[in-house]
Amino acid sequence: MPTVNKSILKIAVPAILSNVIVPLLGLVDLTIAGHIGDAVTIGAVSVGATMFSLTYWNFGFLRMGTSGLTAQAFGARDRRQMSVMLFRSVALALLLGIAIVALQSPIRWLLLAAISPSEAVHTHASQYFSIIIWGAPATLATMSLTGWFIGMQNSTYPLAVSMVVNAVNIVCSLCFVFAMRLGFIGIPLGTLAAQWCGFILSAFFAARMMRKETLGYAPRINEMLHGLGRFFSVNRDIFLRSLCVMAVMLFFTATGARSGNMTLAVNALFMQLYLLYSHFMDGFAYAGEALVGKYAGAADKRSLRRCVSHLFAWGWSLAAIFAFAYGVFNHEVMSLFSDKPEVVAFAAAYRWWIALAPIAGMAAFIWDGVFVGLTATRQMLLSLAGATAVYFAIYFLSPFPDANSSLWTAFLTYLAVRGVILWLCFARKNEY
């Protein structure tokens, strides 16, 4: 096996295992909701979880920027910068998380007003969000720590954290819902407990890695502030990019909600399937972040290009497998998430949309990892802005009489356009 492939798999395999486990937080919640209630309960969990995701997705730069900058410092063997990146990113994440908790009321009101779910879904989704939002500091800090681990070429620690988080989530959610008979509110309580356990374990692993890499240097506050300018310069475009992602996902959920509870429920389950695929692809994207960043920091252009080529070979293979599974075995897969025949039957009518999603989105995932490693954030912003514009244009100009088919057509086109734009940007950059 070529050396580049070995390097990719060393990071990608633990990252894939970790990322496959991550969606279980949403799948466990939706599965429990599907067995204690009806489509309204499933929709409420979907809306509530989407509200929380949209709240912290805007801060994705905490992980992505930390990963790219840390990987470049690792490639250059700059131990001081590795240490500074850890402390700066985690401190900022905790401060932002506390601010989100303090502003939870207006955030909840704005998101519910934008999504506009039915009255029944509105009530339960508000309860879900009001509980899970208290995990914002832990979630953001864990994102920063994950980015630092990836930049340090280590995806084993995030895997261990994911395993513990999901074990805690499953045990606590089942205990709260069934053993303690808390009903619906037991679902977000279990997730909240898992989020804080994940942060505590991540902090422990970070301290352990600092000792292993002899990064005993603890930066002073003025040093972290001194480097903050570059940190925000790199991540400004990632933040704006996240706003585009939020606009797309918010519109997707809101449009599904206005189409009825059944459409909302099926789209929620389909989106979980897409997220499952995306977490597989993110394993290779993370490998791209770590290795491309390392090669960029070491000024090794030849290895960088070989790495990109191998990443795409793995990406196409995974996309083909998931497309086949989602298209051919849709009934069996959907039956795992809901025992309601009407939900499974409704999903069958739209199965080919979710089957095409892996093919449409593959390139975007790989290129995102490459450009994070290069810290080429302006190109990432341009690709998302262009794809978002196409997304809304396709939806409103779509000839489909069925609104949900128009929605999925727009979403798949949006994914494909992202990959095409980033490919053009990479091809035009001779320094890569």
Tab-separated table of C-alpha atoms in Angstrom:
chain	number	residue	atom	x	y	z
A	1	MET	CA	0.000	0.000	0.000
A	2	PRO	CA	1.455	3.408	-0.942
A	3	THR	CA	2.792	5.543	1.886
A	4	VAL	CA	0.213	8.267	1.213
A	5	ASN	CA	-2.626	5.768	1.559
A	6	LYS	CA	-1.201	4.534	4.845
A	7	SER	CA	-1.053	8.087	6.150
A	8	ILE	CA	-4.617	8.766	5.012
A	9	LEU	CA	-6.044	5.618	6.580
A	10	LYS	CA	-4.144	6.141	9.832
A	11	ILE	CA	-6.179	9.302	10.363
A	12	ALA	CA	-9.312	8.480	8.367
A	13	VAL	CA	-10.226	5.096	9.872
A	14	PRO	CA	-10.441	6.259	13.523
A	15	ALA	CA	-12.102	9.466	12.306
A	16	ILE	CA	-14.679	7.476	10.332
A	17	LEU	CA	-15.443	5.281	13.322
A	18	SER	CA	-15.770	8.397	15.455
A	19	ASN	CA	-17.966	10.182	12.928
A	20	VAL	CA	-20.194	7.156	12.356
A	21	ILE	CA	-20.857	7.158	16.086
A	22	VAL	CA	-21.619	10.899	16.181
A	23	PRO	CA	-24.977	10.664	14.304
A	24	LEU	CA	-26.166	8.178	16.918
A	25	LEU	CA	-26.940	11.190	19.112
A	26	GLY	CA	-29.570	12.202	16.587
A	27	LEU	CA	-30.563	8.674	15.617
A	28	VAL	CA	-31.066	7.579	19.231
A	29	ASP	CA	-33.210	10.639	19.925
A	30	LEU	CA	-35.292	10.130	16.779
A	31	THR	CA	-35.653	6.390	17.371
A	32	ILE	CA	-36.857	6.880	20.949
A	33	ALA	CA	-39.213	9.620	19.754
A	34	GLY	CA	-40.519	7.319	17.023
A	35	HIS	CA	-41.426	4.669	19.583
A	36	ILE	CA	-42.978	6.878	22.282
A	37	GLY	CA	-44.956	9.121	19.945
A	38	ASP	CA	-46.067	9.791	16.390
A	39	ALA	CA	-44.883	11.964	13.485
A	40	VAL	CA	-45.333	15.080	15.649
A	41	THR	CA	-42.868	13.765	18.238
A	42	ILE	CA	-40.317	12.831	15.567
A	43	GLY	CA	-40.728	16.237	13.959
A	44	ALA	CA	-40.300	18.006	17.307
A	45	VAL	CA	-36.995	16.236	17.984
A	46	SER	CA	-35.869	17.060	14.447
A	47	VAL	CA	-36.757	20.746	14.763
A	48	GLY	CA	-35.268	21.028	18.258
A	49	ALA	CA	-32.025	19.333	17.235
A	50	THR	CA	-31.862	21.457	14.080
A	51	MET	CA	-32.266	24.604	16.171
A	52	PHE	CA	-29.325	23.593	18.352
A	53	SER	CA	-27.228	22.584	15.337
A	54	LEU	CA	-27.920	25.855	13.542
A	55	THR	CA	-26.938	27.739	16.689
A	56	TYR	CA	-23.462	26.244	16.902
A	57	TRP	CA	-22.833	25.510	13.208
A	58	ASN	CA	-21.977	29.186	12.823
A	59	PHE	CA	-19.030	28.511	15.112
A	60	GLY	CA	-17.656	25.671	13.020
A	61	PHE	CA	-14.555	27.796	12.509
A	62	LEU	CA	-13.526	26.768	16.020
A	63	ARG	CA	-12.814	23.258	14.754
A	64	MET	CA	-11.915	23.914	11.136
A	65	GLY	CA	-9.592	26.845	11.754
A	66	THR	CA	-7.960	25.128	14.700
A	67	SER	CA	-7.343	21.998	12.631
A	68	GLY	CA	-5.742	23.761	9.671
A	69	LEU	CA	-3.531	26.118	11.669
A	70	THR	CA	-2.463	23.385	14.089
A	71	ALA	CA	-1.620	21.004	11.228
A	72	GLN	CA	0.557	23.649	9.597
A	73	ALA	CA	2.311	24.288	12.921
A	74	PHE	CA	2.793	20.524	13.265
A	75	GLY	CA	4.320	20.297	9.785
A	76	ALA	CA	6.679	23.163	10.625
A	77	ARG	CA	7.402	21.599	14.070
A	78	ASP	CA	6.465	24.867	15.807
A	79	ARG	CA	5.730	23.588	19.333
A	80	ARG	CA	4.952	27.020	20.716
A	81	GLN	CA	2.246	27.618	18.103
A	82	MET	CA	0.756	24.163	18.713
A	83	SER	CA	0.301	25.034	22.383
A	84	VAL	CA	-1.040	28.528	21.688
A	85	MET	CA	-3.637	27.143	19.263
A	86	LEU	CA	-4.976	24.761	21.922
A	87	PHE	CA	-5.443	27.319	24.676
A	88	ARG	CA	-6.695	30.098	22.406
A	89	SER	CA	-9.306	27.964	20.668
A	90	VAL	CA	-10.720	26.351	23.825
A	91	ALA	CA	-10.872	29.658	25.719
A	92	LEU	CA	-12.744	31.305	22.861
A	93	ALA	CA	-15.114	28.330	22.561
A	94	LEU	CA	-16.076	28.453	26.235
A	95	LEU	CA	-16.715	32.202	26.098
A	96	LEU	CA	-18.910	31.852	23.012
A	97	GLY	CA	-20.794	28.929	24.562
A	98	ILE	CA	-21.585	30.940	27.679
A	99	ALA	CA	-22.830	33.797	25.494
A	100	ILE	CA	-25.156	31.421	23.631
A	101	VAL	CA	-26.645	30.158	26.900
A	102	ALA	CA	-27.205	33.745	28.054
A	103	LEU	CA	-28.980	34.603	24.792
A	104	GLN	CA	-31.010	31.400	24.526
A	105	SER	CA	-34.441	33.078	24.718
A	106	PRO	CA	-34.075	35.376	21.680
A	107	ILE	CA	-32.232	32.621	19.792
A	108	ARG	CA	-35.079	30.176	20.455
A	109	TRP	CA	-37.704	32.717	19.407
A	110	LEU	CA	-35.914	33.631	16.173
A	111	LEU	CA	-35.333	30.030	15.100
A	112	LEU	CA	-38.886	28.911	15.839
A	113	ALA	CA	-40.242	31.933	13.998
A	114	ALA	CA	-38.083	31.097	10.993
A	115	ILE	CA	-38.930	27.374	10.906
A	116	SER	CA	-42.636	27.929	11.665
A	117	PRO	CA	-43.577	24.357	12.665
A	118	SER	CA	-47.116	23.328	13.552
A	119	GLU	CA	-48.372	24.268	17.022
A	120	ALA	CA	-47.894	20.748	18.383
A	121	VAL	CA	-44.337	20.506	17.055
A	122	HIS	CA	-43.590	24.057	18.237
A	123	THR	CA	-44.318	23.248	21.886
A	124	HIS	CA	-42.201	20.103	22.066
A	125	ALA	CA	-39.349	21.577	20.006
A	126	SER	CA	-39.165	24.565	22.350
A	127	GLN	CA	-38.887	22.230	25.346
A	128	TYR	CA	-36.161	20.210	23.631
A	129	PHE	CA	-34.112	23.296	22.753
A	130	SER	CA	-34.480	24.879	26.212
A	131	ILE	CA	-32.782	21.845	27.754
A	132	ILE	CA	-30.132	20.977	25.190
A	133	ILE	CA	-28.882	24.569	24.803
A	134	TRP	CA	-27.134	24.262	28.174
A	135	GLY	CA	-24.647	22.014	26.437
A	136	ALA	CA	-23.431	24.810	24.133
A	137	PRO	CA	-20.184	25.557	26.052
A	138	ALA	CA	-19.309	21.854	26.156
A	139	THR	CA	-20.192	21.348	22.485
A	140	LEU	CA	-18.138	24.290	21.224
A	141	ALA	CA	-15.134	23.455	23.414
A	142	THR	CA	-15.220	19.840	22.254
A	143	MET	CA	-15.285	21.080	18.651
A	144	SER	CA	-12.120	23.103	19.310
A	145	LEU	CA	-10.396	20.171	20.978
A	146	THR	CA	-11.352	17.857	18.115
A	147	GLY	CA	-9.834	20.289	15.626
A	148	TRP	CA	-6.641	20.431	17.660
A	149	PHE	CA	-6.413	16.639	17.842
A	150	ILE	CA	-6.857	16.331	14.065
A	151	GLY	CA	-4.240	19.016	13.439
A	152	MET	CA	-1.861	17.067	15.675
A	153	GLN	CA	-2.419	14.040	13.370
A	154	ASN	CA	-4.419	12.173	16.028
A	155	SER	CA	-7.953	10.948	15.361
A	156	THR	CA	-7.914	8.224	18.018
A	157	TYR	CA	-8.812	10.555	20.876
A	158	PRO	CA	-11.916	11.936	19.112
A	159	LEU	CA	-12.969	8.318	18.521
A	160	ALA	CA	-12.719	7.512	22.227
A	161	VAL	CA	-14.681	10.660	23.082
A	162	SER	CA	-17.430	9.779	20.582
A	163	MET	CA	-17.765	6.280	21.999
A	164	VAL	CA	-18.147	7.579	25.547
A	165	VAL	CA	-20.536	10.372	24.521
A	166	ASN	CA	-22.880	8.022	22.713
A	167	ALA	CA	-22.766	5.370	25.411
A	168	VAL	CA	-23.732	8.010	27.964
A	169	ASN	CA	-26.443	9.344	25.650
A	170	ILE	CA	-28.035	5.935	25.093
A	171	VAL	CA	-27.955	4.939	28.761
A	172	CYS	CA	-29.141	8.298	30.092
A	173	SER	CA	-31.866	8.813	27.477
A	174	LEU	CA	-33.337	5.353	28.004
A	175	CYS	CA	-33.101	5.774	31.771
A	176	PHE	CA	-34.736	9.210	31.784
A	177	VAL	CA	-37.490	8.329	29.288
A	178	PHE	CA	-38.465	4.842	30.413
A	179	ALA	CA	-37.009	4.063	33.850
A	180	MET	CA	-37.663	7.498	35.374
A	181	ARG	CA	-40.779	8.008	33.202
A	182	LEU	CA	-39.861	11.573	32.245
A	183	GLY	CA	-41.266	11.048	28.768
A	184	PHE	CA	-40.265	13.422	25.987
A	185	ILE	CA	-38.011	15.703	28.071
A	186	GLY	CA	-35.851	12.718	28.985
A	187	ILE	CA	-34.538	12.687	25.406
A	188	PRO	CA	-32.711	16.065	25.508
A	189	LEU	CA	-31.627	15.482	29.118
A	190	GLY	CA	-29.738	12.368	28.048
A	191	THR	CA	-28.062	14.238	25.202
A	192	LEU	CA	-27.114	17.109	27.520
A	193	ALA	CA	-25.401	14.763	29.987
A	194	ALA	CA	-23.480	13.164	27.123
A	195	GLN	CA	-22.232	16.503	25.789
A	196	TRP	CA	-20.635	17.512	29.088
A	197	CYS	CA	-19.047	14.091	29.539
A	198	GLY	CA	-17.508	14.486	26.087
A	199	PHE	CA	-15.927	17.825	26.956
A	200	ILE	CA	-14.433	16.582	30.219
A	201	LEU	CA	-12.889	13.557	28.515
A	202	SER	CA	-11.552	15.690	25.633
A	203	ALA	CA	-9.840	18.045	28.086
A	204	PHE	CA	-8.208	15.060	29.788
A	205	PHE	CA	-6.901	13.760	26.453
A	206	ALA	CA	-5.555	17.200	25.505
A	207	ALA	CA	-3.528	17.371	28.712
A	208	ARG	CA	-2.234	13.876	28.015
A	209	MET	CA	-1.167	14.793	24.482
A	210	MET	CA	0.619	17.927	25.684
A	211	ARG	CA	2.759	15.769	27.944
A	212	LYS	CA	3.402	13.237	25.179
A	213	GLU	CA	4.462	15.910	22.671
A	214	THR	CA	6.402	17.815	25.366
A	215	LEU	CA	4.216	20.876	24.887
A	216	GLY	CA	4.643	21.985	28.477
A	217	TYR	CA	4.512	25.627	27.440
A	218	ALA	CA	1.366	27.392	28.696
A	219	PRO	CA	0.920	30.634	26.724
A	220	ARG	CA	0.283	33.890	28.524
A	221	ILE	CA	-2.911	35.833	27.864
A	222	ASN	CA	-1.098	38.549	25.927
A	223	GLU	CA	0.424	35.890	23.635
A	224	MET	CA	-2.985	34.402	22.868
A	225	LEU	CA	-4.375	37.864	22.149
A	226	HIS	CA	-1.369	38.696	19.972
A	227	GLY	CA	-2.097	35.768	17.675
A	228	LEU	CA	-5.849	36.297	17.714
A	229	GLY	CA	-5.686	38.537	14.651
A	230	ARG	CA	-4.486	35.772	12.358
A	231	PHE	CA	-6.875	33.295	13.958
A	232	PHE	CA	-9.865	35.485	13.115
A	233	SER	CA	-8.438	36.380	9.720
A	234	VAL	CA	-8.366	32.703	8.785
A	235	ASN	CA	-11.763	31.978	10.305
A	236	ARG	CA	-13.716	35.041	9.203
A	237	ASP	CA	-14.521	33.450	5.860
A	238	ILE	CA	-15.333	30.140	7.541
A	239	PHE	CA	-17.833	31.966	9.756
A	240	LEU	CA	-19.509	33.595	6.751
A	241	ARG	CA	-19.457	30.228	5.011
A	242	SER	CA	-21.268	28.742	7.996
A	243	LEU	CA	-23.978	31.383	7.615
A	244	CYS	CA	-24.587	30.110	4.080
A	245	VAL	CA	-24.825	26.537	5.361
A	246	MET	CA	-27.241	27.671	8.067
A	247	ALA	CA	-29.429	29.449	5.507
A	248	VAL	CA	-29.641	26.305	3.371
A	249	MET	CA	-30.425	23.958	6.258
A	250	LEU	CA	-32.886	26.338	7.911
A	251	PHE	CA	-34.771	26.778	4.639
A	252	PHE	CA	-34.738	23.005	4.082
A	253	THR	CA	-36.271	22.290	7.502
A	254	ALA	CA	-38.730	25.192	7.342
A	255	THR	CA	-39.990	24.204	3.884
A	256	GLY	CA	-40.473	20.621	5.026
A	257	ALA	CA	-42.343	21.808	8.122
A	258	ARG	CA	-44.736	23.886	6.022
A	259	SER	CA	-45.421	20.842	3.831
A	260	GLY	CA	-46.932	18.915	6.740
A	261	ASN	CA	-45.845	16.784	9.672
A	262	MET	CA	-45.335	13.671	7.536
A	263	THR	CA	-42.993	15.444	5.104
A	264	LEU	CA	-41.131	16.985	8.034
A	265	ALA	CA	-40.708	13.587	9.692
A	266	VAL	CA	-39.493	11.806	6.530
A	267	ASN	CA	-37.117	14.626	5.610
A	268	ALA	CA	-35.749	14.476	9.157
A	269	LEU	CA	-35.041	10.756	8.806
A	270	PHE	CA	-33.539	11.232	5.331
A	271	MET	CA	-31.311	14.000	6.648
A	272	GLN	CA	-30.057	11.658	9.350
A	273	LEU	CA	-29.132	9.172	6.620
A	274	TYR	CA	-27.314	11.932	4.762
A	275	LEU	CA	-25.509	12.923	7.947
A	276	LEU	CA	-24.491	9.297	8.453
A	277	TYR	CA	-22.893	9.335	4.997
A	278	SER	CA	-21.332	12.736	5.619
A	279	HIS	CA	-19.649	11.508	8.756
A	280	PHE	CA	-18.037	8.705	6.755
A	281	MET	CA	-16.825	11.248	4.216
A	282	ASP	CA	-15.659	13.602	6.938
A	283	GLY	CA	-13.228	10.902	8.044
A	284	PHE	CA	-11.349	11.409	4.785
A	285	ALA	CA	-11.924	15.159	4.921
A	286	TYR	CA	-10.257	15.179	8.343
A	287	ALA	CA	-7.363	13.208	6.866
A	288	GLY	CA	-7.159	15.898	4.198
A	289	GLU	CA	-7.109	18.648	6.824
A	290	ALA	CA	-4.340	16.981	8.809
A	291	LEU	CA	-2.129	15.783	5.955
A	292	VAL	CA	-2.599	18.688	3.550
A	293	GLY	CA	-1.978	21.097	6.434
A	294	LYS	CA	1.148	19.170	7.438
A	295	TYR	CA	2.469	19.087	3.869
A	296	ALA	CA	1.679	22.785	3.414
A	297	GLY	CA	3.517	23.627	6.643
A	298	ALA	CA	6.488	21.549	5.488
A	299	ALA	CA	6.300	23.031	1.928
A	300	ASP	CA	6.008	19.524	0.416
A	301	LYS	CA	3.916	20.194	-2.712
A	302	ARG	CA	4.468	16.783	-4.293
A	303	SER	CA	3.100	14.888	-1.293
A	304	LEU	CA	0.228	17.363	-1.064
A	305	ARG	CA	-0.973	16.646	-4.599
A	306	ARG	CA	-0.566	12.882	-4.186
A	307	CYS	CA	-2.628	13.092	-1.015
A	308	VAL	CA	-5.466	14.904	-2.819
A	309	SER	CA	-5.513	12.283	-5.591
A	310	HIS	CA	-5.752	9.393	-3.135
A	311	LEU	CA	-8.449	11.141	-1.100
A	312	PHE	CA	-10.700	11.350	-4.166
A	313	ALA	CA	-10.193	7.670	-4.956
A	314	TRP	CA	-11.470	6.764	-1.493
A	315	GLY	CA	-14.288	9.308	-1.772
A	316	TRP	CA	-15.768	7.919	-4.992
A	317	SER	CA	-15.694	4.390	-3.601
A	318	LEU	CA	-17.641	5.364	-0.494
A	319	ALA	CA	-20.159	7.434	-2.466
A	320	ALA	CA	-21.003	4.478	-4.719
A	321	ILE	CA	-21.548	2.156	-1.745
A	322	PHE	CA	-23.884	4.552	0.068
A	323	ALA	CA	-25.853	5.435	-3.072
A	324	PHE	CA	-26.534	1.747	-3.707
A	325	ALA	CA	-27.531	1.054	-0.094
A	326	TYR	CA	-29.890	4.027	0.201
A	327	GLY	CA	-31.581	3.352	-3.134
A	328	VAL	CA	-31.979	-0.434	-3.020
A	329	PHE	CA	-32.483	-1.051	0.706
A	330	ASN	CA	-34.466	2.073	1.556
A	331	HIS	CA	-37.449	0.202	3.029
A	332	GLU	CA	-35.282	-1.865	5.349
A	333	VAL	CA	-33.261	1.147	6.473
A	334	MET	CA	-36.305	3.315	7.169
A	335	SER	CA	-37.972	0.514	9.126
A	336	LEU	CA	-35.118	0.676	11.617
A	337	PHE	CA	-35.995	4.263	12.498
A	338	SER	CA	-39.779	4.097	12.664
A	339	ASP	CA	-42.368	1.392	13.236
A	340	LYS	CA	-45.094	3.552	11.677
A	341	PRO	CA	-46.101	2.023	8.281
A	342	GLU	CA	-47.276	5.381	6.942
A	343	VAL	CA	-43.864	6.965	7.576
A	344	VAL	CA	-41.997	4.112	5.849
A	345	ALA	CA	-44.395	4.141	2.882
A	346	PHE	CA	-44.135	7.915	2.463
A	347	ALA	CA	-40.329	7.666	2.503
A	348	ALA	CA	-40.361	5.111	-0.320
A	349	ALA	CA	-41.744	7.711	-2.722
A	350	TYR	CA	-38.652	9.892	-2.237
A	351	ARG	CA	-35.969	7.220	-1.848
A	352	TRP	CA	-34.035	8.132	-5.003
A	353	TRP	CA	-33.379	11.642	-3.748
A	354	ILE	CA	-31.476	10.359	-0.739
A	355	ALA	CA	-29.785	7.752	-2.962
A	356	LEU	CA	-28.340	10.497	-5.196
A	357	ALA	CA	-27.098	12.618	-2.297
A	358	PRO	CA	-23.812	10.695	-1.745
A	359	ILE	CA	-22.795	11.095	-5.405
A	360	ALA	CA	-23.715	14.782	-5.513
A	361	GLY	CA	-21.910	15.680	-2.303
A	362	MET	CA	-18.707	13.620	-2.446
A	363	ALA	CA	-16.396	16.202	-4.026
A	364	ALA	CA	-17.536	18.964	-1.681
A	365	PHE	CA	-16.506	16.941	1.368
A	366	ILE	CA	-13.033	16.088	0.071
A	367	TRP	CA	-12.319	19.609	-1.155
A	368	ASP	CA	-13.447	21.078	2.159
A	369	GLY	CA	-10.819	18.993	3.938
A	370	VAL	CA	-8.134	20.020	1.452
A	371	PHE	CA	-8.925	23.734	1.683
A	372	VAL	CA	-9.118	23.668	5.487
A	373	GLY	CA	-5.626	22.192	5.538
A	374	LEU	CA	-4.453	24.939	3.199
A	375	THR	CA	-6.351	27.547	5.291
A	376	ALA	CA	-7.630	28.810	1.915
A	377	THR	CA	-10.794	30.113	3.515
A	378	ARG	CA	-11.726	32.699	0.885
A	379	GLN	CA	-12.224	30.011	-1.747
A	380	MET	CA	-14.365	28.016	0.680
A	381	LEU	CA	-16.593	31.046	1.206
A	382	LEU	CA	-16.933	31.699	-2.517
A	383	SER	CA	-17.935	28.097	-3.207
A	384	LEU	CA	-20.643	28.156	-0.526
A	385	ALA	CA	-21.962	31.558	-1.558
A	386	GLY	CA	-22.240	30.474	-5.182
A	387	ALA	CA	-23.816	27.127	-4.307
A	388	THR	CA	-26.311	28.785	-1.954
A	389	ALA	CA	-27.425	31.188	-4.677
A	390	VAL	CA	-27.942	28.237	-7.034
A	391	TYR	CA	-29.838	26.372	-4.295
A	392	PHE	CA	-32.499	29.061	-3.904
A	393	ALA	CA	-32.698	29.721	-7.645
A	394	ILE	CA	-33.298	26.034	-8.399
A	395	TYR	CA	-35.982	25.718	-5.723
A	396	PHE	CA	-38.019	28.734	-6.811
A	397	LEU	CA	-37.610	27.989	-10.529
A	398	SER	CA	-38.113	24.219	-10.275
A	399	PRO	CA	-40.783	22.763	-12.601
A	400	PHE	CA	-41.780	20.066	-10.080
A	401	PRO	CA	-45.370	20.491	-8.815
A	402	ASP	CA	-44.301	18.663	-5.652
A	403	ALA	CA	-42.566	21.113	-3.291
A	404	ASN	CA	-40.534	18.377	-1.629
A	405	SER	CA	-39.109	17.171	-4.945
A	406	SER	CA	-38.136	20.755	-5.751
A	407	LEU	CA	-36.481	21.024	-2.353
A	408	TRP	CA	-34.372	17.904	-2.879
A	409	THR	CA	-33.456	18.925	-6.438
A	410	ALA	CA	-32.161	22.231	-5.107
A	411	PHE	CA	-30.258	20.537	-2.292
A	412	LEU	CA	-28.495	18.015	-4.547
A	413	THR	CA	-27.550	20.750	-7.022
A	414	TYR	CA	-26.186	22.839	-4.159
A	415	LEU	CA	-23.924	19.964	-3.096
A	416	ALA	CA	-22.608	19.394	-6.615
A	417	VAL	CA	-21.906	23.076	-7.287
A	418	ARG	CA	-19.790	23.326	-4.127
A	419	GLY	CA	-17.479	20.596	-5.371
A	420	VAL	CA	-17.184	22.031	-8.877
A	421	ILE	CA	-16.254	25.530	-7.687
A	422	LEU	CA	-13.589	24.264	-5.278
A	423	TRP	CA	-12.129	22.023	-7.989
A	424	LEU	CA	-11.799	25.057	-10.272
A	425	CYS	CA	-10.154	27.057	-7.475
A	426	PHE	CA	-7.614	24.301	-6.791
A	427	ALA	CA	-6.845	23.785	-10.486
A	428	ARG	CA	-6.049	27.496	-10.943
A	429	LYS	CA	-3.635	27.682	-7.990
A	430	ASN	CA	-0.153	26.813	-9.234
A	431	GLU	CA	1.335	27.023	-5.734
A	432	TYR	CA	-0.663	23.938	-4.751
